[in-house]
Amino acid sequence: MKFRMALVVVSLLLSIAIGLMLGRRGALPASRSGGGGDAPIVIGLSMDTEKEARWQKDRDVFTARARELGAQVKTQSANSDDTRQIQDVKSLLANHVDVLVIIPHDGDAMAEGVREAAKAGVPVIAYDRLIRNCDLDLYLSFDNVKVGEMQARYLVEHLPGGKGRIVRIYGAPTDNNAKIFKQGQDQVLAPLIARGDIEVVHEDWATDWDSANAKKIMNAALTRASSGFDAVLASNDGTAGGAIQALKEAGLAGKVIVTGQDADLVACQRIAAGQQAMTVYKPIQNLATRAAELAVTMARGKPVIANGAVANGQKDVPAVLLDIVSVDKDNLRQTIVAGGFHSEAEVFGAP
Ligand code: GAL
């Protein structure tokens, strides 16, 4: 009898410990499958957009891995509209998802979505982009400060003598990542700007990361900086593409260093053709696969192992941050092709 009582006490303490480790409010979710029920786990995936190629890949890899683990995925895409994304989250919660994975359009606005999930006892993973000022359970991304540092360092290392005039195109001002990329870029550039080695002749933010907005910024820079410039610090491949379109029209494509990130196929093709200098490869396969595994673990009320913590304005959010790779024409094959992200024929053209 004593042994049985001890067993009950131990299992009770363990489930409380698991709940506390997940930062869960009160009991485990009253979902159909939380804690190992028979019904399949249902994951809610709330996306900002499916516009960029990378998000389509994130969605497909995530869904495939979740299904391998026996979970269902209900996906909603908000087309970069905050009101729509809050509604998407409420709809997923009304459909009794066991865990929410959110790619926020606006890292501040989506705090409301996390609060709604908290009311329903549903854990939330912020996917690739942090959600601020809320009791977020887990943040899964890459080291985004390092992304910015890599972009700026590549640019400085490839400017003659590490000196020159540059244009800076930041991402969406609504996206916390865009601010973190800039933070990383600033860590490299600030001392060089201070001593006059680097001059920023024009800078602006590309709303919603839209390549058309990046092209407008580039055209404004071409007009304003009549004496020219040596490089464009574009914060991702979509904005790099818009900038390169403007440079092409000005007869400057391939003559100006342009950075990027995401290793989009079109960007890799531009790198192979000498029109874009570099991109930062963030293995989506790793991110999306890990996200599906973490979502299933959390839905079952089991503890997850974070490898860091990121302050979100309300708490230090447990974080899992994955590695990244700088890619240019010298290592395109060894990274992108060898890693199976894009094929040799896709990047370099069929032989
Ligand atoms: C960011 C993301 C980047 C970039 C951008 C475009 O949050 O970290 O990979 O591509 O979104 O959607």
mmCIF file of C-alpha atoms and ligand atoms in Angstrom:
data_model
loop_
_atom_site.group_PDB
_atom_site.id
_atom_site.type_symbol
_atom_site.label_atom_id
_atom_site.label_comp_id
_atom_site.label_asym_id
_atom_site.label_seq_id
_atom_site.Cartn_x
_atom_site.Cartn_y
_atom_site.Cartn_z
ATOM 1 C CA MET A 1 0.000 0.000 0.000
ATOM 2 C CA LYS A 2 2.798 2.398 0.960
ATOM 3 C CA PHE A 3 4.540 1.714 -2.369
ATOM 4 C CA ARG A 4 1.344 2.526 -4.306
ATOM 5 C CA MET A 5 0.899 5.788 -2.394
ATOM 6 C CA ALA A 6 4.542 6.732 -3.095
ATOM 7 C CA LEU A 7 3.964 6.056 -6.801
ATOM 8 C CA VAL A 8 0.926 8.340 -6.870
ATOM 9 C CA VAL A 9 2.830 11.154 -5.134
ATOM 10 C CA VAL A 10 5.832 10.833 -7.484
ATOM 11 C CA SER A 11 3.705 10.898 -10.666
ATOM 12 C CA LEU A 12 1.753 13.889 -9.331
ATOM 13 C CA LEU A 13 4.975 15.804 -8.592
ATOM 14 C CA LEU A 14 6.340 14.874 -12.047
ATOM 15 C CA SER A 15 3.295 16.204 -13.915
ATOM 16 C CA ILE A 16 3.458 19.455 -11.907
ATOM 17 C CA ALA A 17 7.172 19.722 -12.716
ATOM 18 C CA ILE A 18 6.462 19.232 -16.436
ATOM 19 C CA GLY A 19 3.733 21.848 -16.340
ATOM 20 C CA LEU A 20 6.024 24.312 -14.541
ATOM 21 C CA MET A 21 8.925 23.625 -16.967
ATOM 22 C CA LEU A 22 6.651 24.462 -19.876
ATOM 23 C CA GLY A 23 5.606 27.653 -18.116
ATOM 24 C CA ARG A 24 2.078 26.326 -18.536
ATOM 25 C CA ARG A 25 -0.794 27.954 -16.765
ATOM 26 C CA GLY A 26 -2.391 25.573 -14.317
ATOM 27 C CA ALA A 27 -3.334 22.127 -15.552
ATOM 28 C CA LEU A 28 -2.159 20.601 -18.840
ATOM 29 C CA PRO A 29 -4.361 21.591 -21.797
ATOM 30 C CA ALA A 30 -7.814 20.060 -21.666
ATOM 31 C CA SER A 31 -7.217 19.075 -25.268
ATOM 32 C CA ARG A 32 -8.252 15.805 -26.862
ATOM 33 C CA SER A 33 -4.762 14.421 -26.875
ATOM 34 C CA GLY A 34 -2.767 16.320 -24.196
ATOM 35 C CA GLY A 35 -0.856 13.939 -21.954
ATOM 36 C CA GLY A 36 -1.063 10.905 -24.201
ATOM 37 C CA GLY A 37 -4.737 10.425 -25.052
ATOM 38 C CA ASP A 38 -5.676 8.272 -28.044
ATOM 39 C CA ALA A 39 -6.833 11.037 -30.385
ATOM 40 C CA PRO A 40 -4.099 12.360 -32.751
ATOM 41 C CA ILE A 41 -2.458 15.603 -31.753
ATOM 42 C CA VAL A 42 -3.681 18.626 -33.659
ATOM 43 C CA ILE A 43 -1.193 21.435 -34.295
ATOM 44 C CA GLY A 44 -2.355 24.922 -35.279
ATOM 45 C CA LEU A 45 0.047 26.703 -37.651
ATOM 46 C CA SER A 46 -0.625 30.442 -37.972
ATOM 47 C CA MET A 47 1.455 32.039 -40.753
ATOM 48 C CA ASP A 48 2.042 35.705 -41.521
ATOM 49 C CA THR A 49 2.339 35.004 -45.234
ATOM 50 C CA GLU A 50 3.152 32.322 -47.796
ATOM 51 C CA LYS A 51 4.544 34.911 -50.215
ATOM 52 C CA GLU A 52 8.276 34.171 -49.956
ATOM 53 C CA ALA A 53 9.454 30.793 -51.224
ATOM 54 C CA ARG A 54 11.010 30.036 -47.866
ATOM 55 C CA TRP A 55 7.658 30.130 -46.005
ATOM 56 C CA GLN A 56 6.130 27.642 -48.473
ATOM 57 C CA LYS A 57 9.060 25.336 -47.727
ATOM 58 C CA ASP A 58 8.714 25.939 -43.960
ATOM 59 C CA ARG A 59 5.047 24.982 -44.176
ATOM 60 C CA ASP A 60 5.614 21.850 -46.286
ATOM 61 C CA VAL A 61 8.549 20.492 -44.258
ATOM 62 C CA PHE A 62 6.759 21.236 -40.974
ATOM 63 C CA THR A 63 3.580 19.503 -42.089
ATOM 64 C CA ALA A 64 5.404 16.464 -43.446
ATOM 65 C CA ARG A 65 7.361 15.947 -40.217
ATOM 66 C CA ALA A 66 4.271 16.492 -38.049
ATOM 67 C CA ARG A 67 2.401 13.838 -40.028
ATOM 68 C CA GLU A 68 5.336 11.418 -39.611
ATOM 69 C CA LEU A 69 4.859 11.923 -35.878
ATOM 70 C CA GLY A 70 1.150 11.144 -36.178
ATOM 71 C CA ALA A 71 -0.068 14.709 -35.715
ATOM 72 C CA GLN A 72 -2.511 16.697 -37.816
ATOM 73 C CA VAL A 73 -1.721 20.289 -38.891
ATOM 74 C CA LYS A 74 -4.334 22.992 -39.416
ATOM 75 C CA THR A 75 -2.725 25.931 -41.286
ATOM 76 C CA GLN A 76 -3.980 29.498 -41.596
ATOM 77 C CA SER A 77 -2.166 32.279 -43.536
ATOM 78 C CA ALA A 78 -2.977 35.916 -42.717
ATOM 79 C CA ASN A 79 -1.590 37.566 -45.858
ATOM 80 C CA SER A 80 0.371 40.006 -43.650
ATOM 81 C CA ASP A 81 -2.778 41.334 -41.962
ATOM 82 C CA ASP A 82 -2.631 41.567 -38.139
ATOM 83 C CA THR A 83 -6.410 41.548 -37.597
ATOM 84 C CA ARG A 84 -6.710 38.489 -39.817
ATOM 85 C CA GLN A 85 -3.901 36.693 -37.965
ATOM 86 C CA ILE A 86 -5.539 37.272 -34.544
ATOM 87 C CA GLN A 87 -8.763 35.882 -36.033
ATOM 88 C CA ASP A 88 -6.837 32.905 -37.426
ATOM 89 C CA VAL A 89 -5.452 32.123 -33.969
ATOM 90 C CA LYS A 90 -8.918 32.363 -32.374
ATOM 91 C CA SER A 91 -10.302 30.073 -35.056
ATOM 92 C CA LEU A 92 -7.555 27.481 -34.501
ATOM 93 C CA LEU A 93 -8.179 27.591 -30.748
ATOM 94 C CA ALA A 94 -11.915 27.176 -31.347
ATOM 95 C CA ASN A 95 -10.989 24.066 -33.328
ATOM 96 C CA HIS A 96 -9.313 22.630 -30.211
ATOM 97 C CA VAL A 97 -5.706 22.558 -31.402
ATOM 98 C CA ASP A 98 -3.361 21.098 -28.787
ATOM 99 C CA VAL A 99 -0.475 23.476 -29.517
ATOM 100 C CA LEU A 100 -0.027 26.641 -31.572
ATOM 101 C CA VAL A 101 2.948 27.493 -33.810
ATOM 102 C CA ILE A 102 2.843 31.170 -34.802
ATOM 103 C CA ILE A 103 4.908 33.013 -37.424
ATOM 104 C CA PRO A 104 3.832 36.548 -36.461
ATOM 105 C CA HIS A 105 3.380 39.319 -39.012
ATOM 106 C CA ASP A 106 3.822 41.749 -36.161
ATOM 107 C CA GLY A 107 5.722 40.550 -33.096
ATOM 108 C CA ASP A 108 3.935 43.068 -30.880
ATOM 109 C CA ALA A 109 0.385 42.638 -32.212
ATOM 110 C CA MET A 110 0.525 38.855 -31.857
ATOM 111 C CA ALA A 111 0.914 39.086 -28.080
ATOM 112 C CA GLU A 112 -2.901 39.070 -28.140
ATOM 113 C CA GLY A 113 -2.809 35.673 -29.840
ATOM 114 C CA VAL A 114 -0.552 34.295 -27.088
ATOM 115 C CA ARG A 115 -2.911 35.650 -24.431
ATOM 116 C CA GLU A 116 -5.890 33.967 -26.139
ATOM 117 C CA ALA A 117 -3.979 30.687 -26.214
ATOM 118 C CA ALA A 118 -3.100 31.065 -22.532
ATOM 119 C CA LYS A 119 -6.796 31.356 -21.672
ATOM 120 C CA ALA A 120 -7.358 28.038 -23.463
ATOM 121 C CA GLY A 121 -4.321 26.416 -21.793
ATOM 122 C CA VAL A 122 -2.688 25.892 -25.203
ATOM 123 C CA PRO A 123 1.131 26.282 -25.414
ATOM 124 C CA VAL A 124 2.590 28.544 -28.100
ATOM 125 C CA ILE A 125 5.841 28.300 -30.090
ATOM 126 C CA ALA A 126 6.973 31.499 -31.875
ATOM 127 C CA TYR A 127 8.450 30.226 -35.142
ATOM 128 C CA ASP A 128 11.495 32.132 -36.484
ATOM 129 C CA ARG A 129 10.114 35.495 -35.296
ATOM 130 C CA LEU A 130 9.782 36.495 -31.641
ATOM 131 C CA ILE A 131 6.436 37.542 -30.143
ATOM 132 C CA ARG A 132 6.997 40.286 -27.614
ATOM 133 C CA ASN A 133 5.538 41.356 -24.282
ATOM 134 C CA CYS A 134 3.648 38.145 -23.478
ATOM 135 C CA ASP A 135 4.029 34.869 -21.591
ATOM 136 C CA LEU A 136 5.406 32.975 -24.597
ATOM 137 C CA ASP A 137 6.305 29.300 -24.046
ATOM 138 C CA LEU A 138 9.102 28.815 -26.607
ATOM 139 C CA TYR A 139 10.970 30.708 -29.351
ATOM 140 C CA LEU A 140 12.547 28.698 -32.168
ATOM 141 C CA SER A 141 14.731 30.428 -34.716
ATOM 142 C CA PHE A 142 18.290 31.007 -35.828
ATOM 143 C CA ASP A 143 20.864 33.311 -34.273
ATOM 144 C CA ASN A 144 19.454 36.378 -36.032
ATOM 145 C CA VAL A 145 21.978 38.825 -34.606
ATOM 146 C CA LYS A 146 24.616 36.602 -36.204
ATOM 147 C CA VAL A 147 22.701 36.789 -39.532
ATOM 148 C CA GLY A 148 23.126 40.569 -39.523
ATOM 149 C CA GLU A 149 26.760 40.354 -38.450
ATOM 150 C CA MET A 150 27.457 37.878 -41.281
ATOM 151 C CA GLN A 151 25.853 40.142 -43.894
ATOM 152 C CA ALA A 152 27.754 43.252 -42.759
ATOM 153 C CA ARG A 153 31.048 41.405 -42.285
ATOM 154 C CA TYR A 154 30.845 39.944 -45.809
ATOM 155 C CA LEU A 155 30.213 43.407 -47.231
ATOM 156 C CA VAL A 156 33.145 45.006 -45.363
ATOM 157 C CA GLU A 157 35.504 42.147 -46.265
ATOM 158 C CA HIS A 158 34.664 42.561 -49.956
ATOM 159 C CA LEU A 159 34.843 46.358 -50.176
ATOM 160 C CA PRO A 160 38.263 47.574 -51.421
ATOM 161 C CA GLY A 161 40.258 48.239 -48.258
ATOM 162 C CA GLY A 162 37.120 47.672 -46.204
ATOM 163 C CA LYS A 163 35.948 51.134 -47.155
ATOM 164 C CA GLY A 164 33.094 52.470 -49.249
ATOM 165 C CA ARG A 165 29.676 54.056 -49.625
ATOM 166 C CA ILE A 166 26.682 51.785 -48.928
ATOM 167 C CA VAL A 167 22.900 51.675 -49.109
ATOM 168 C CA ARG A 168 21.048 49.870 -46.317
ATOM 169 C CA ILE A 169 17.675 48.191 -46.960
ATOM 170 C CA TYR A 170 16.128 46.882 -43.744
ATOM 171 C CA GLY A 171 13.226 44.441 -43.542
ATOM 172 C CA ALA A 172 9.653 44.996 -42.361
ATOM 173 C CA PRO A 173 9.489 47.396 -39.396
ATOM 174 C CA THR A 174 6.717 45.152 -37.993
ATOM 175 C CA ASP A 175 9.065 42.138 -37.886
ATOM 176 C CA ASN A 176 11.224 41.823 -34.766
ATOM 177 C CA ASN A 177 13.728 39.875 -36.872
ATOM 178 C CA ALA A 178 14.325 42.914 -39.079
ATOM 179 C CA LYS A 179 15.383 44.875 -36.002
ATOM 180 C CA ILE A 180 17.658 42.051 -34.838
ATOM 181 C CA PHE A 181 19.314 41.781 -38.267
ATOM 182 C CA LYS A 182 19.964 45.549 -38.122
ATOM 183 C CA GLN A 183 21.362 45.160 -34.606
ATOM 184 C CA GLY A 184 23.862 42.581 -35.869
ATOM 185 C CA GLN A 185 24.763 44.730 -38.870
ATOM 186 C CA ASP A 186 25.250 47.771 -36.622
ATOM 187 C CA GLN A 187 27.616 45.837 -34.345
ATOM 188 C CA VAL A 188 29.959 45.408 -37.316
ATOM 189 C CA LEU A 189 29.413 48.759 -39.060
ATOM 190 C CA ALA A 190 29.213 51.253 -36.171
ATOM 191 C CA PRO A 191 32.985 51.570 -35.551
ATOM 192 C CA LEU A 192 33.699 51.740 -39.297
ATOM 193 C CA ILE A 193 31.078 54.457 -39.802
ATOM 194 C CA ALA A 194 32.446 56.323 -36.784
ATOM 195 C CA ARG A 195 35.934 56.499 -38.287
ATOM 196 C CA GLY A 196 34.644 57.342 -41.745
ATOM 197 C CA ASP A 197 35.613 54.123 -43.517
ATOM 198 C CA ILE A 198 31.972 53.354 -44.307
ATOM 199 C CA GLU A 199 29.431 55.969 -45.367
ATOM 200 C CA VAL A 200 25.704 55.186 -45.477
ATOM 201 C CA VAL A 201 24.391 57.224 -48.401
ATOM 202 C CA HIS A 202 20.766 56.018 -48.051
ATOM 203 C CA GLU A 203 18.738 53.707 -45.789
ATOM 204 C CA ASP A 204 15.105 52.715 -45.351
ATOM 205 C CA TRP A 205 12.759 49.926 -44.204
ATOM 206 C CA ALA A 206 10.919 47.714 -46.744
ATOM 207 C CA THR A 207 7.303 47.363 -45.549
ATOM 208 C CA ASP A 208 6.280 43.676 -45.355
ATOM 209 C CA TRP A 209 9.670 42.751 -46.835
ATOM 210 C CA ASP A 210 8.077 43.510 -50.201
ATOM 211 C CA SER A 211 10.594 43.416 -53.088
ATOM 212 C CA ALA A 212 8.674 46.222 -54.846
ATOM 213 C CA ASN A 213 9.259 48.419 -51.803
ATOM 214 C CA ALA A 214 12.950 47.483 -51.831
ATOM 215 C CA LYS A 215 13.130 48.497 -55.492
ATOM 216 C CA LYS A 216 11.637 51.897 -54.609
ATOM 217 C CA ILE A 217 14.268 52.359 -51.894
ATOM 218 C CA MET A 218 17.009 51.467 -54.358
ATOM 219 C CA ASN A 219 15.691 53.928 -56.920
ATOM 220 C CA ALA A 220 15.581 56.639 -54.251
ATOM 221 C CA ALA A 221 19.212 55.832 -53.429
ATOM 222 C CA LEU A 222 20.227 55.991 -57.096
ATOM 223 C CA THR A 223 18.621 59.419 -57.353
ATOM 224 C CA ARG A 224 19.993 60.733 -54.078
ATOM 225 C CA ALA A 225 23.535 59.336 -54.266
ATOM 226 C CA SER A 226 24.484 60.818 -57.626
ATOM 227 C CA SER A 227 28.152 60.102 -56.926
ATOM 228 C CA GLY A 228 27.300 56.420 -56.631
ATOM 229 C CA PHE A 229 27.871 53.738 -54.012
ATOM 230 C CA ASP A 230 29.763 50.452 -53.694
ATOM 231 C CA ALA A 231 27.359 48.070 -51.940
ATOM 232 C CA VAL A 232 23.776 47.371 -50.879
ATOM 233 C CA LEU A 233 23.243 45.800 -47.465
ATOM 234 C CA ALA A 234 19.893 44.123 -48.240
ATOM 235 C CA SER A 235 18.472 42.198 -45.273
ATOM 236 C CA ASN A 236 17.017 39.242 -47.192
ATOM 237 C CA ASP A 237 16.859 37.773 -50.698
ATOM 238 C CA GLY A 238 13.445 39.255 -51.501
ATOM 239 C CA THR A 239 14.643 42.803 -50.829
ATOM 240 C CA ALA A 240 17.937 42.002 -52.586
ATOM 241 C CA GLY A 241 15.890 40.989 -55.633
ATOM 242 C CA GLY A 242 14.033 44.313 -55.672
ATOM 243 C CA ALA A 243 17.282 46.233 -55.311
ATOM 244 C CA ILE A 244 18.962 44.254 -58.102
ATOM 245 C CA GLN A 245 16.005 44.931 -60.416
ATOM 246 C CA ALA A 246 16.585 48.678 -59.914
ATOM 247 C CA LEU A 247 20.343 48.239 -60.363
ATOM 248 C CA LYS A 248 19.731 46.334 -63.618
ATOM 249 C CA GLU A 249 17.632 49.206 -64.950
ATOM 250 C CA ALA A 250 20.489 51.575 -64.064
ATOM 251 C CA GLY A 251 23.067 49.330 -65.741
ATOM 252 C CA LEU A 252 24.725 48.536 -62.405
ATOM 253 C CA ALA A 253 23.750 44.885 -61.808
ATOM 254 C CA GLY A 254 26.878 42.882 -60.915
ATOM 255 C CA LYS A 255 28.878 46.052 -60.342
ATOM 256 C CA VAL A 256 27.648 46.610 -56.773
ATOM 257 C CA ILE A 257 27.941 44.142 -53.855
ATOM 258 C CA VAL A 258 24.449 43.037 -52.736
ATOM 259 C CA THR A 259 23.800 40.892 -49.644
ATOM 260 C CA GLY A 260 20.766 38.779 -48.737
ATOM 261 C CA GLN A 261 19.493 35.863 -46.642
ATOM 262 C CA ASP A 262 17.288 32.747 -47.053
ATOM 263 C CA ALA A 263 19.131 31.132 -49.980
ATOM 264 C CA ASP A 264 16.003 31.511 -52.127
ATOM 265 C CA LEU A 265 16.487 29.676 -55.438
ATOM 266 C CA VAL A 266 16.343 32.903 -57.434
ATOM 267 C CA ALA A 267 18.962 34.407 -55.131
ATOM 268 C CA CYS A 268 21.254 31.398 -55.551
ATOM 269 C CA GLN A 269 20.828 31.749 -59.311
ATOM 270 C CA ARG A 270 21.754 35.457 -59.031
ATOM 271 C CA ILE A 271 24.837 34.526 -56.994
ATOM 272 C CA ALA A 272 25.863 31.962 -59.615
ATOM 273 C CA ALA A 273 25.358 34.641 -62.295
ATOM 274 C CA GLY A 274 27.372 37.242 -60.341
ATOM 275 C CA GLN A 275 24.473 39.645 -59.710
ATOM 276 C CA GLN A 276 24.165 39.016 -55.945
ATOM 277 C CA ALA A 277 27.255 38.624 -53.773
ATOM 278 C CA MET A 278 25.976 36.443 -50.930
ATOM 279 C CA THR A 279 23.088 35.069 -48.946
ATOM 280 C CA VAL A 280 22.768 33.565 -45.460
ATOM 281 C CA TYR A 281 21.555 29.972 -45.580
ATOM 282 C CA LYS A 282 19.233 29.154 -42.684
ATOM 283 C CA PRO A 283 18.448 25.459 -43.127
ATOM 284 C CA ILE A 284 14.655 25.468 -43.261
ATOM 285 C CA GLN A 285 14.721 21.681 -43.174
ATOM 286 C CA ASN A 286 16.272 21.839 -39.695
ATOM 287 C CA LEU A 287 14.018 24.631 -38.412
ATOM 288 C CA ALA A 288 10.718 23.223 -39.648
ATOM 289 C CA THR A 289 11.547 19.638 -38.637
ATOM 290 C CA ARG A 290 12.588 20.733 -35.148
ATOM 291 C CA ALA A 291 9.480 22.868 -34.817
ATOM 292 C CA ALA A 292 7.196 19.923 -35.587
ATOM 293 C CA GLU A 293 9.045 17.738 -33.065
ATOM 294 C CA LEU A 294 8.896 20.411 -30.365
ATOM 295 C CA ALA A 295 5.196 21.054 -31.047
ATOM 296 C CA VAL A 296 4.330 17.377 -30.619
ATOM 297 C CA THR A 297 6.419 17.161 -27.448
ATOM 298 C CA MET A 298 4.723 20.197 -25.932
ATOM 299 C CA ALA A 299 1.258 18.995 -26.969
ATOM 300 C CA ARG A 300 1.938 15.794 -25.036
ATOM 301 C CA GLY A 301 2.813 17.915 -21.990
ATOM 302 C CA LYS A 302 6.414 16.695 -22.018
ATOM 303 C CA PRO A 303 9.374 19.000 -21.231
ATOM 304 C CA VAL A 304 11.385 20.509 -24.079
ATOM 305 C CA ILE A 305 15.127 21.290 -23.917
ATOM 306 C CA ALA A 306 15.972 24.888 -24.858
ATOM 307 C CA ASN A 307 19.567 25.904 -25.702
ATOM 308 C CA GLY A 308 19.133 29.529 -24.713
ATOM 309 C CA ALA A 309 16.739 32.272 -23.676
ATOM 310 C CA VAL A 310 15.675 35.474 -25.416
ATOM 311 C CA ALA A 311 14.163 38.454 -23.588
ATOM 312 C CA ASN A 312 10.831 39.440 -25.141
ATOM 313 C CA GLY A 313 10.030 42.468 -22.990
ATOM 314 C CA GLN A 314 8.027 40.444 -20.452
ATOM 315 C CA LYS A 315 10.201 37.377 -19.736
ATOM 316 C CA ASP A 316 13.280 35.455 -20.779
ATOM 317 C CA VAL A 317 11.648 33.111 -23.278
ATOM 318 C CA PRO A 318 13.199 29.617 -23.521
ATOM 319 C CA ALA A 319 14.768 29.516 -26.982
ATOM 320 C CA VAL A 320 16.126 26.995 -29.463
ATOM 321 C CA LEU A 321 18.489 28.788 -31.900
ATOM 322 C CA LEU A 322 19.909 26.909 -34.909
ATOM 323 C CA ASP A 323 23.119 27.476 -36.897
ATOM 324 C CA ILE A 324 23.445 29.456 -40.139
ATOM 325 C CA VAL A 325 25.918 29.513 -43.063
ATOM 326 C CA SER A 326 27.290 32.381 -45.193
ATOM 327 C CA VAL A 327 27.031 31.437 -48.869
ATOM 328 C CA ASP A 328 28.624 33.005 -51.952
ATOM 329 C CA LYS A 329 29.728 31.751 -55.360
ATOM 330 C CA ASP A 330 32.716 29.964 -53.792
ATOM 331 C CA ASN A 331 30.695 27.599 -51.587
ATOM 332 C CA LEU A 332 27.262 27.450 -53.264
ATOM 333 C CA ARG A 333 27.798 23.795 -54.268
ATOM 334 C CA GLN A 334 29.244 22.613 -50.950
ATOM 335 C CA THR A 335 26.346 24.106 -48.940
ATOM 336 C CA ILE A 336 23.137 24.607 -50.931
ATOM 337 C CA VAL A 337 23.530 21.801 -53.470
ATOM 338 C CA ALA A 338 25.283 19.338 -51.162
ATOM 339 C CA GLY A 339 22.658 20.043 -48.459
ATOM 340 C CA GLY A 340 19.887 19.271 -50.936
ATOM 341 C CA PHE A 341 18.243 22.677 -50.560
ATOM 342 C CA HIS A 342 18.401 23.323 -54.343
ATOM 343 C CA SER A 343 19.801 21.085 -57.109
ATOM 344 C CA GLU A 344 22.842 21.751 -59.307
ATOM 345 C CA ALA A 345 20.567 22.092 -62.342
ATOM 346 C CA GLU A 346 18.203 24.487 -60.543
ATOM 347 C CA VAL A 347 21.033 26.786 -59.432
ATOM 348 C CA PHE A 348 23.508 26.557 -62.320
ATOM 349 C CA GLY A 349 21.152 25.555 -65.119
ATOM 350 C CA ALA A 350 20.947 22.179 -66.805
ATOM 351 C CA PRO A 351 24.377 21.298 -68.317
HETATM 352 C C1 GAL B 1 12.051 37.219 -41.651
HETATM 353 C C2 GAL B 1 12.893 35.997 -41.825
HETATM 354 C C3 GAL B 1 13.733 36.123 -43.029
HETATM 355 C C4 GAL B 1 13.128 36.908 -44.164
HETATM 356 C C5 GAL B 1 11.791 37.606 -43.938
HETATM 357 C C6 GAL B 1 10.850 37.497 -45.139
HETATM 358 O O1 GAL B 1 11.417 37.213 -40.452
HETATM 359 O O2 GAL B 1 13.723 35.736 -40.692
HETATM 360 O O3 GAL B 1 14.145 34.811 -43.364
HETATM 361 O O4 GAL B 1 13.049 36.160 -45.313
HETATM 362 O O5 GAL B 1 11.153 37.260 -42.772
HETATM 363 O O6 GAL B 1 9.645 36.976 -44.867
#
